mmCIF file of C-alpha atoms in Angstrom:
data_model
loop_
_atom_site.group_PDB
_atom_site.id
_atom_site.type_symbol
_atom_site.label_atom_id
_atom_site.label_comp_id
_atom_site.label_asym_id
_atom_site.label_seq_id
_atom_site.Cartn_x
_atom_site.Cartn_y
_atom_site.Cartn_z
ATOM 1 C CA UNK A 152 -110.483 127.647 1.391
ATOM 2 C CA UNK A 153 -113.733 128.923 2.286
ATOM 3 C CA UNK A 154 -116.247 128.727 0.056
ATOM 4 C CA UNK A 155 -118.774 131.044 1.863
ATOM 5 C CA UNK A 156 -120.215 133.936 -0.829
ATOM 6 C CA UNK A 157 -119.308 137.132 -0.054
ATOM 7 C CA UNK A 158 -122.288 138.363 2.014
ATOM 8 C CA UNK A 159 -124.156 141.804 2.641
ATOM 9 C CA UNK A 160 -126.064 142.075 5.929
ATOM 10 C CA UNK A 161 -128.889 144.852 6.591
ATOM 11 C CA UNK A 162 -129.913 145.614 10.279
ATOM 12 C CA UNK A 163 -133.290 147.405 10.129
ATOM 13 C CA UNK A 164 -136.318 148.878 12.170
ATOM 14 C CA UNK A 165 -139.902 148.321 10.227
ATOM 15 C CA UNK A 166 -140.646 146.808 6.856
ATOM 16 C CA UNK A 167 -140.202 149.683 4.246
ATOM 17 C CA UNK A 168 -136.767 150.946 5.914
ATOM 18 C CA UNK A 169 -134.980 148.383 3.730
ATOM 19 C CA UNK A 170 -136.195 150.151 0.784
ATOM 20 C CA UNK A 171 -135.607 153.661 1.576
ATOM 21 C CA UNK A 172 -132.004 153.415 2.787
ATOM 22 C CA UNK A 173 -130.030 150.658 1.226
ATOM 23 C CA UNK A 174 -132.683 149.722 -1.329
ATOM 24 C CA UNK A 175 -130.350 150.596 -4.134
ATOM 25 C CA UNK A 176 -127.136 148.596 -2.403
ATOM 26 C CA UNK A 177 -129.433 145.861 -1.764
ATOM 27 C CA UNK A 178 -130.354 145.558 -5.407
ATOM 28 C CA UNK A 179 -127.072 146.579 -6.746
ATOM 29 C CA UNK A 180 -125.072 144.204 -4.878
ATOM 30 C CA UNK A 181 -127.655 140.928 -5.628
ATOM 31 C CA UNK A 182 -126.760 141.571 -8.876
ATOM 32 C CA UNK A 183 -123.273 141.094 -9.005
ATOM 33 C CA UNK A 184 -123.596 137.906 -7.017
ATOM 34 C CA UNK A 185 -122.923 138.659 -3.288
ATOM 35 C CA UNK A 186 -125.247 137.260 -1.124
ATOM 36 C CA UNK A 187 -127.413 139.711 0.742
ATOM 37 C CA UNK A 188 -129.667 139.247 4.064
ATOM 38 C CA UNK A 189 -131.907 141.852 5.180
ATOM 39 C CA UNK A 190 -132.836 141.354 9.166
ATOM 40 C CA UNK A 191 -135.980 143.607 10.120
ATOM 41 C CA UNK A 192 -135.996 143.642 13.560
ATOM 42 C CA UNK A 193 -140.295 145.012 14.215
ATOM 43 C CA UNK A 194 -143.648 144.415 12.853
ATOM 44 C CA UNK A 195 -144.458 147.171 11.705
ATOM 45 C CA UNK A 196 -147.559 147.345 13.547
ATOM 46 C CA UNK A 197 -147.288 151.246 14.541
ATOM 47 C CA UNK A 198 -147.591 152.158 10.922
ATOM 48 C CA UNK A 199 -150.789 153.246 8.859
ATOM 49 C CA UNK A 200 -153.776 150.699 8.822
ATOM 50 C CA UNK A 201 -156.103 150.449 5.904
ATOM 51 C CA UNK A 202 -156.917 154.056 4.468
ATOM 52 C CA UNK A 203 -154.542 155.568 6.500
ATOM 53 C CA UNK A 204 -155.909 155.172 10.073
ATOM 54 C CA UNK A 205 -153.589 155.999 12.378
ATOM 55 C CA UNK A 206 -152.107 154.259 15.456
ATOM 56 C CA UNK A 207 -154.647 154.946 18.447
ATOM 57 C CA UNK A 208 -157.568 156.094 16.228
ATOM 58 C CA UNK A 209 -160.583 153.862 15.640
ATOM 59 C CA UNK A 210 -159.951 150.633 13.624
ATOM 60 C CA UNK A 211 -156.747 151.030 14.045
ATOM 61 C CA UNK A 212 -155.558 147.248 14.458
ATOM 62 C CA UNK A 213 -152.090 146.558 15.256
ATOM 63 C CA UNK A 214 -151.752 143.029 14.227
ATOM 64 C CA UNK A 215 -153.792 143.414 11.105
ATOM 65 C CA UNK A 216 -151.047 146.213 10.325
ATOM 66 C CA UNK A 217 -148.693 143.694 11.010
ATOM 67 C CA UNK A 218 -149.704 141.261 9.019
ATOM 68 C CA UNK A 219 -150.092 143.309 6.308
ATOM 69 C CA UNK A 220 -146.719 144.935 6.464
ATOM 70 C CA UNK A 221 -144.851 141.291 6.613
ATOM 71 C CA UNK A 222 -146.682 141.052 3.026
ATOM 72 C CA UNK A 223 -145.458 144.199 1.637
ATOM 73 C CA UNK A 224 -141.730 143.124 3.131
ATOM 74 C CA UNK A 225 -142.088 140.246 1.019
ATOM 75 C CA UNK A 226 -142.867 141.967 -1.631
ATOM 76 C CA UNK A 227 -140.035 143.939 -1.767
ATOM 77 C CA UNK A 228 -137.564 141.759 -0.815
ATOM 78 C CA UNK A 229 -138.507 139.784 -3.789
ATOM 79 C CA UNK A 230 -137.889 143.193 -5.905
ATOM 80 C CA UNK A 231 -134.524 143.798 -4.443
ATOM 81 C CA UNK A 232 -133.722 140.195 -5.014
ATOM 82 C CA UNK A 233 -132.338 139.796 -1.060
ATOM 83 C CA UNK A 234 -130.819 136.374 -0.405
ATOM 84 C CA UNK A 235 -132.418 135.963 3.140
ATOM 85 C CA UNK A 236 -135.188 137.837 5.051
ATOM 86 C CA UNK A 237 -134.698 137.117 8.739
ATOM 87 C CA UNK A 238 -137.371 138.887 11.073
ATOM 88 C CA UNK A 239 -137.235 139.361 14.572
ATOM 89 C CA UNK A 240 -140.696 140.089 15.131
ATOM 90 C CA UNK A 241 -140.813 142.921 18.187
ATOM 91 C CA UNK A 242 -143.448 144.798 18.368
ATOM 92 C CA UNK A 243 -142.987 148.415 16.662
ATOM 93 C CA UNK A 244 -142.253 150.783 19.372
ATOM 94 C CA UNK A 245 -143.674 154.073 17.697
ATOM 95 C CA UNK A 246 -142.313 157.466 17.332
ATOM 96 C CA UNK A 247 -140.128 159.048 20.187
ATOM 97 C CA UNK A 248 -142.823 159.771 22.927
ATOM 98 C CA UNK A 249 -145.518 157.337 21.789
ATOM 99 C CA UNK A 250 -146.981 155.732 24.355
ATOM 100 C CA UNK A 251 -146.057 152.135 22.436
ATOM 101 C CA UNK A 252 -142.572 153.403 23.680
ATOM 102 C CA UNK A 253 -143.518 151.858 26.919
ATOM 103 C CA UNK A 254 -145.487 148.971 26.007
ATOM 104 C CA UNK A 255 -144.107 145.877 26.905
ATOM 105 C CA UNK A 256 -142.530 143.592 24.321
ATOM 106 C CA UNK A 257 -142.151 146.850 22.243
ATOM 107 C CA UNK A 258 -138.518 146.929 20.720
ATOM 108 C CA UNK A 259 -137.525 150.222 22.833
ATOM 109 C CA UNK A 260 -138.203 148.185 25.960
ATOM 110 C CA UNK A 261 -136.411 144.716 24.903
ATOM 111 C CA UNK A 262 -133.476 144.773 26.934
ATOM 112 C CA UNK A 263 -130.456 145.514 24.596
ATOM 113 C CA UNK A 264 -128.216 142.270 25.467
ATOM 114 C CA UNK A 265 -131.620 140.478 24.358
ATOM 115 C CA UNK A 266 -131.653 141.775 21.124
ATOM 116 C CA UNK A 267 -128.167 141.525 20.511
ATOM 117 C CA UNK A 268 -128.096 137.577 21.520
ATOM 118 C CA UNK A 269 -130.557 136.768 18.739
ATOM 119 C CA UNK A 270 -129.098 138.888 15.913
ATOM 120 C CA UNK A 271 -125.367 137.632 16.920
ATOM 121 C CA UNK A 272 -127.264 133.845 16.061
ATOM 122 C CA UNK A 273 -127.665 135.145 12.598
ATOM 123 C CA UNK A 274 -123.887 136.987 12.676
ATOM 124 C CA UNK A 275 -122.790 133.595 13.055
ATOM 125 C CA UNK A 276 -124.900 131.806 10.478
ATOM 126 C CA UNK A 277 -124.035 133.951 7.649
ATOM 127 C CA UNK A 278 -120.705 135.952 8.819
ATOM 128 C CA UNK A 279 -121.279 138.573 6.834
ATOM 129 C CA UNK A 280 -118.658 140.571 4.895
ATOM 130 C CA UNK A 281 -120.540 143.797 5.156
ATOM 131 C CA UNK A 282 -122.903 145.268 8.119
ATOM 132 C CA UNK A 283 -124.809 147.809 7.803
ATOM 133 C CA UNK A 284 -127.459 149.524 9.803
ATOM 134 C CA UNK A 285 -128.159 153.076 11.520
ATOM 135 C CA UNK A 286 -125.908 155.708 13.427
ATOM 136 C CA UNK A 287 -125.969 155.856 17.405
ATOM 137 C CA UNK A 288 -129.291 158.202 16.952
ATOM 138 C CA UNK A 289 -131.034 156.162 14.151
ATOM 139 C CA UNK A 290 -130.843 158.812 11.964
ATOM 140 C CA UNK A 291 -133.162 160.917 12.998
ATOM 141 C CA UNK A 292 -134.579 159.958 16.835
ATOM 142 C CA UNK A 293 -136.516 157.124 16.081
ATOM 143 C CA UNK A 294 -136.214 154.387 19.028
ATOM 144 C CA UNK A 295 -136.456 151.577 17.042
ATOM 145 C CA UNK A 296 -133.705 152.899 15.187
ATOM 146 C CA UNK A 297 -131.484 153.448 17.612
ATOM 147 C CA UNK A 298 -132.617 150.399 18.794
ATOM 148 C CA UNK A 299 -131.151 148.696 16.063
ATOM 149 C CA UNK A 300 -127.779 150.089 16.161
ATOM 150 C CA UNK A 301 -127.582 149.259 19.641
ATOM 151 C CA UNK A 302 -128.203 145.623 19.269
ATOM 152 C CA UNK A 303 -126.261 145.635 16.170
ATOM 153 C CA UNK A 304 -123.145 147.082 17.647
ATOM 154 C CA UNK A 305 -123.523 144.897 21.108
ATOM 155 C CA UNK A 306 -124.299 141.451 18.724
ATOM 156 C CA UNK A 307 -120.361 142.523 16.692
ATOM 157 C CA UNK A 308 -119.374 142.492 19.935
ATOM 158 C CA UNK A 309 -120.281 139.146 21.128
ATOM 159 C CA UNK A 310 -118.869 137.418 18.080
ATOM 160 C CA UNK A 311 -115.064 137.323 17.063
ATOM 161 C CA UNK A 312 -116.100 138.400 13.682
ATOM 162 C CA UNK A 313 -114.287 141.106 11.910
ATOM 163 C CA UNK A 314 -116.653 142.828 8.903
ATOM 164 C CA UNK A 315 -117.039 145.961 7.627
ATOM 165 C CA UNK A 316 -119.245 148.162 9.300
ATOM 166 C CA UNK A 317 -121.156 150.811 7.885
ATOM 167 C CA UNK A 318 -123.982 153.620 9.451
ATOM 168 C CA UNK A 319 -126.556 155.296 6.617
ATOM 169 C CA UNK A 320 -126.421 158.404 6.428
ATOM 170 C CA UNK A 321 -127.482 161.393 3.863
ATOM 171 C CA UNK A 322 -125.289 164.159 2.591
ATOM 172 C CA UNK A 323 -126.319 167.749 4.088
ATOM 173 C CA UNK A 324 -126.514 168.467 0.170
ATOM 174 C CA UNK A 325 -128.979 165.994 -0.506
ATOM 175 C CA UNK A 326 -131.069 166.894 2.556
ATOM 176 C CA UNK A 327 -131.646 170.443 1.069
ATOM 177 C CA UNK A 328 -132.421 169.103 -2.720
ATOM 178 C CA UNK A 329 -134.207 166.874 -0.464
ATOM 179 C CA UNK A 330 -136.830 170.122 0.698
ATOM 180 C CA UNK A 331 -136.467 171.767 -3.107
ATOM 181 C CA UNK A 332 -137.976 168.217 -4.402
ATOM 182 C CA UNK A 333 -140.780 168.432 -1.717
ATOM 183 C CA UNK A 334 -141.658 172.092 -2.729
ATOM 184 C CA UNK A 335 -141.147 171.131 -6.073
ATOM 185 C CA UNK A 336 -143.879 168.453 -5.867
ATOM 186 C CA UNK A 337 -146.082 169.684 -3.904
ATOM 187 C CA UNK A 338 -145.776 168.364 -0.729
ATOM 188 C CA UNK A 339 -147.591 169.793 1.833
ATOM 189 C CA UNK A 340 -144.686 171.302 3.785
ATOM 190 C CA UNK A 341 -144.554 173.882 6.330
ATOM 191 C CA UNK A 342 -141.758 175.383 7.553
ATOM 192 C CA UNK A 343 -140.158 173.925 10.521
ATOM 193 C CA UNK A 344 -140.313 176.732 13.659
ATOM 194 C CA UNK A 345 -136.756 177.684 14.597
ATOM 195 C CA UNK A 346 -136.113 174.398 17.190
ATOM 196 C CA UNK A 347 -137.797 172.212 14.580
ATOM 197 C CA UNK A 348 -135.261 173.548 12.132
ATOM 198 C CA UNK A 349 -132.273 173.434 14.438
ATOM 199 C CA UNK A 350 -133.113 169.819 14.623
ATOM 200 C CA UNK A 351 -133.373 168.729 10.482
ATOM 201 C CA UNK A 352 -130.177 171.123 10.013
ATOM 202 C CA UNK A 353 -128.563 168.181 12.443
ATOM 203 C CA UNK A 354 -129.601 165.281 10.341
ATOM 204 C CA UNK A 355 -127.026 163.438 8.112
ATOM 205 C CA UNK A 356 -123.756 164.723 7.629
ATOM 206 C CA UNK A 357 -121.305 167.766 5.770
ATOM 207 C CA UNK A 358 -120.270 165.994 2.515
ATOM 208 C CA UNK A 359 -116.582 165.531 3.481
ATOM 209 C CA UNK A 360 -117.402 163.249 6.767
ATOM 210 C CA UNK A 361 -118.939 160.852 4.365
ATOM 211 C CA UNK A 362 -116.611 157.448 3.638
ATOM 212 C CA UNK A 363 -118.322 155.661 1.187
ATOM 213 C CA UNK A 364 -120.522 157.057 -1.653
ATOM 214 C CA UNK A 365 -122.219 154.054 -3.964
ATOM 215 C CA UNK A 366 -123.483 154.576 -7.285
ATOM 216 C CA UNK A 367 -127.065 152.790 -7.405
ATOM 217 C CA UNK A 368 -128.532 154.387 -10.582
ATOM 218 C CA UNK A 369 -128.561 151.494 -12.491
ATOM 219 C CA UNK A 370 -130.934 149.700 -10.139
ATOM 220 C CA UNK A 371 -133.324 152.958 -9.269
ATOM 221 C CA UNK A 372 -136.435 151.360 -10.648
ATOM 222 C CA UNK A 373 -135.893 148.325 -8.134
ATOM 223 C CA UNK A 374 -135.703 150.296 -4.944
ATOM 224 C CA UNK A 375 -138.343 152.929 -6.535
ATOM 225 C CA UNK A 376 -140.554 149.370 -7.019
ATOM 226 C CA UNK A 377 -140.114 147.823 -3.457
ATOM 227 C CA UNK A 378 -140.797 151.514 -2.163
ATOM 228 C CA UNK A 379 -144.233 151.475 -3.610
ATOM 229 C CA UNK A 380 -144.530 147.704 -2.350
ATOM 230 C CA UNK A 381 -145.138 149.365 0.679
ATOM 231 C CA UNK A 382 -147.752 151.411 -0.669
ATOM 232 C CA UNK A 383 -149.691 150.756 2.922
ATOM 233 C CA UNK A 384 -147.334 153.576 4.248
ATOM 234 C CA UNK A 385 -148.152 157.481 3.692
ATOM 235 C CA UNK A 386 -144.934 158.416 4.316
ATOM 236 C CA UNK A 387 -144.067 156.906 1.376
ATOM 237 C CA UNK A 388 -146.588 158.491 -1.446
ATOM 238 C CA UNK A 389 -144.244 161.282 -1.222
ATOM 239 C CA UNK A 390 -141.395 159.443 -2.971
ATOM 240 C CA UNK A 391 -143.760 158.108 -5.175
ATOM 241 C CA UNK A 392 -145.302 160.960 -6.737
ATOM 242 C CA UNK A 393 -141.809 162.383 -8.391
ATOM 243 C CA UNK A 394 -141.679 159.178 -10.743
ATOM 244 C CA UNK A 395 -139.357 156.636 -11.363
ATOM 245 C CA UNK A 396 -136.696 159.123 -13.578
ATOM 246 C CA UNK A 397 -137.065 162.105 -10.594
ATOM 247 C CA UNK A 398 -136.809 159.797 -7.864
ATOM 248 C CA UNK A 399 -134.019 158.340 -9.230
ATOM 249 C CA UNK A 400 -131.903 161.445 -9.894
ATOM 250 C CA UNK A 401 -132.343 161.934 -6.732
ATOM 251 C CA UNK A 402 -131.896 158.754 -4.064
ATOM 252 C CA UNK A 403 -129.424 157.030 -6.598
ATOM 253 C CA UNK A 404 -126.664 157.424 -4.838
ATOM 254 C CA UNK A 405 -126.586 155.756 -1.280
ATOM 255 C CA UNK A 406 -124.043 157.499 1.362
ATOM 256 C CA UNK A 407 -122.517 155.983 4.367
ATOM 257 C CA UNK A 408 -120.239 156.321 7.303
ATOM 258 C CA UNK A 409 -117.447 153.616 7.615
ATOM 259 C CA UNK A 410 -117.386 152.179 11.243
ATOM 260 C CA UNK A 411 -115.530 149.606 11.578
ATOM 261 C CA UNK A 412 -112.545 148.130 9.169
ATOM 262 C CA UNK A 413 -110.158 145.591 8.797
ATOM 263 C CA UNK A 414 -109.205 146.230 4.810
ATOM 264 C CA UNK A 415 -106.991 149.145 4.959
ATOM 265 C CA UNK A 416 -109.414 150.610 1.784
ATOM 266 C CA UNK A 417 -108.766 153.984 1.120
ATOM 267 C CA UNK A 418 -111.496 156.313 1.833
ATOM 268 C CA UNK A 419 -113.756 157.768 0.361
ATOM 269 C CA UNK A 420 -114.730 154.960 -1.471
ATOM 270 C CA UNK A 421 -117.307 154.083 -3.953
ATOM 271 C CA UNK A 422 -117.970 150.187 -3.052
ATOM 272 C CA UNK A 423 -118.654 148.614 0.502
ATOM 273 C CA UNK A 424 -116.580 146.195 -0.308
ATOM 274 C CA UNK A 425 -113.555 147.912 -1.734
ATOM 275 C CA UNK A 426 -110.768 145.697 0.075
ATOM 276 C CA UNK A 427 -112.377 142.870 -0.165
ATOM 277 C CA UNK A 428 -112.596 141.530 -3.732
#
């Protein structure tokens, strides 16, 4: 028999990402034993520096960024209790059109079969149960998102291994109680011109093209707490501000799209690993 633990594996872009998408299944699923390894595949270094300086502004300093991201990761790994942090330490390619796009070593630039060789290493040391990372446009555009589903996809694909695959995704419902919480608390939102609008209407998915739906309520104050472990990142005050209760009611349930199965599980389901326990 093998004796391997049943085994969740994240595939993500920057340090923080673990926390907004699949903090809750990272937490939820530590806690009922399964092992769970979180792979972040940049540094980080194109996010906020100390006070919020901005990538290309004055004292802006890449590495220092870096360095200081790796600490919040740690942070809230520790929070969501994850097994095994693996990084692969490319450098953060930026938002689509930054010129870090084209910087060499950036992970936009890293030649896909690269990528996928060293994350297929790690397939094979923990054969995991579960995969999970982005869809085929990271969501919403970001390289290093799609990034990471490409190397994800072409690293299953060098290995014989057979686990359940799963994109994140968010529920066209939840995107517009999504822009009601903004308003609600005050974010500083304008609204999108027409294209701009075209564009968020096209993020996530209708309600019924969701697979798997997982109840993460009980363990809201965990990914709430590793959120604000990456306190470095503006983006992220946002989240913050609602509280602990408000935040929960609304990111406590984590949605996905089932890729790639071997279990027969019905769908929708409420567990990603319904058919295999």
């Amino acid at each position: 028999m093998n004796d391997r633990p049943l085994t969740l594996m994240a595939v993500h872009a920057h340090p923080d990402d673990e926390a907004t998408g699949t903090g809750g299944v990272l937490a939820r699923y530590a806690a009922e034993g399964i092992r769970t390894v979180l792979v972040t595949c940049t540094d980080g270094g194109c996010g906020d520096g100390p006070g919020g300086v901005k990538p290309g502004d004055p004292g802006h300093d890449p590495a220092a960024v870096a360095l200081m991201r790796r600490q919040e990761l740690e942070a809230s790994c520790n929070i969501l209790k994850v097994s095994h942090l693996e990084t692969l330490g490319y450098a953060d390619s930026g938002m689509m059109g930054w010129p870090a796009n084209d910087a060499p070593g950036s992970f936009w630039q890293t030649p896909v079969e690269e990528g996928a060789a060293r994350l297929a290493e790690l397939l094979r040391r923990y054969e995991p149960d579960v995969v999970v990372t982005y869809d085929e446009n990271g969501f919403y555009g970001h390289p290093d998102h799609i990034q990471a589903n490409r190397i994800t996809m072409a690293a299953l694909a060098m290995t014989a291994q057979t686990p359940k695959v799963y994109w994140t995704t968010a529920p066209r419902s939840m995107m517009q109680r999504f822009g009601e919480a903004m308003r609600e608390f005050g974010a500083d939102w304008q609204e999108p011109d027409p294209a701009e609008a075209a564009a968020l209407a096209e993020i996530g998915l209708p309600d019924e093209d969701i697979t798997t739906w997982v109840d993460t309520t009980e363990f809201g104050g965990q990914k709430f707490d590793a959120l604000a472990a990456h306190a470095s990142q503006g983006e992220n005050i946002f989240f913050l501000k609602m509280g602990q209760k408000r935040f929960t009611e609304l990111m406590g349930v984590e949605t996905f799209v089932r890729v790639q199965d071997t279990t027969g599980a019905a769908v929708p389901e409420n567990d990603l690993f319904a058919g295999l326990r």
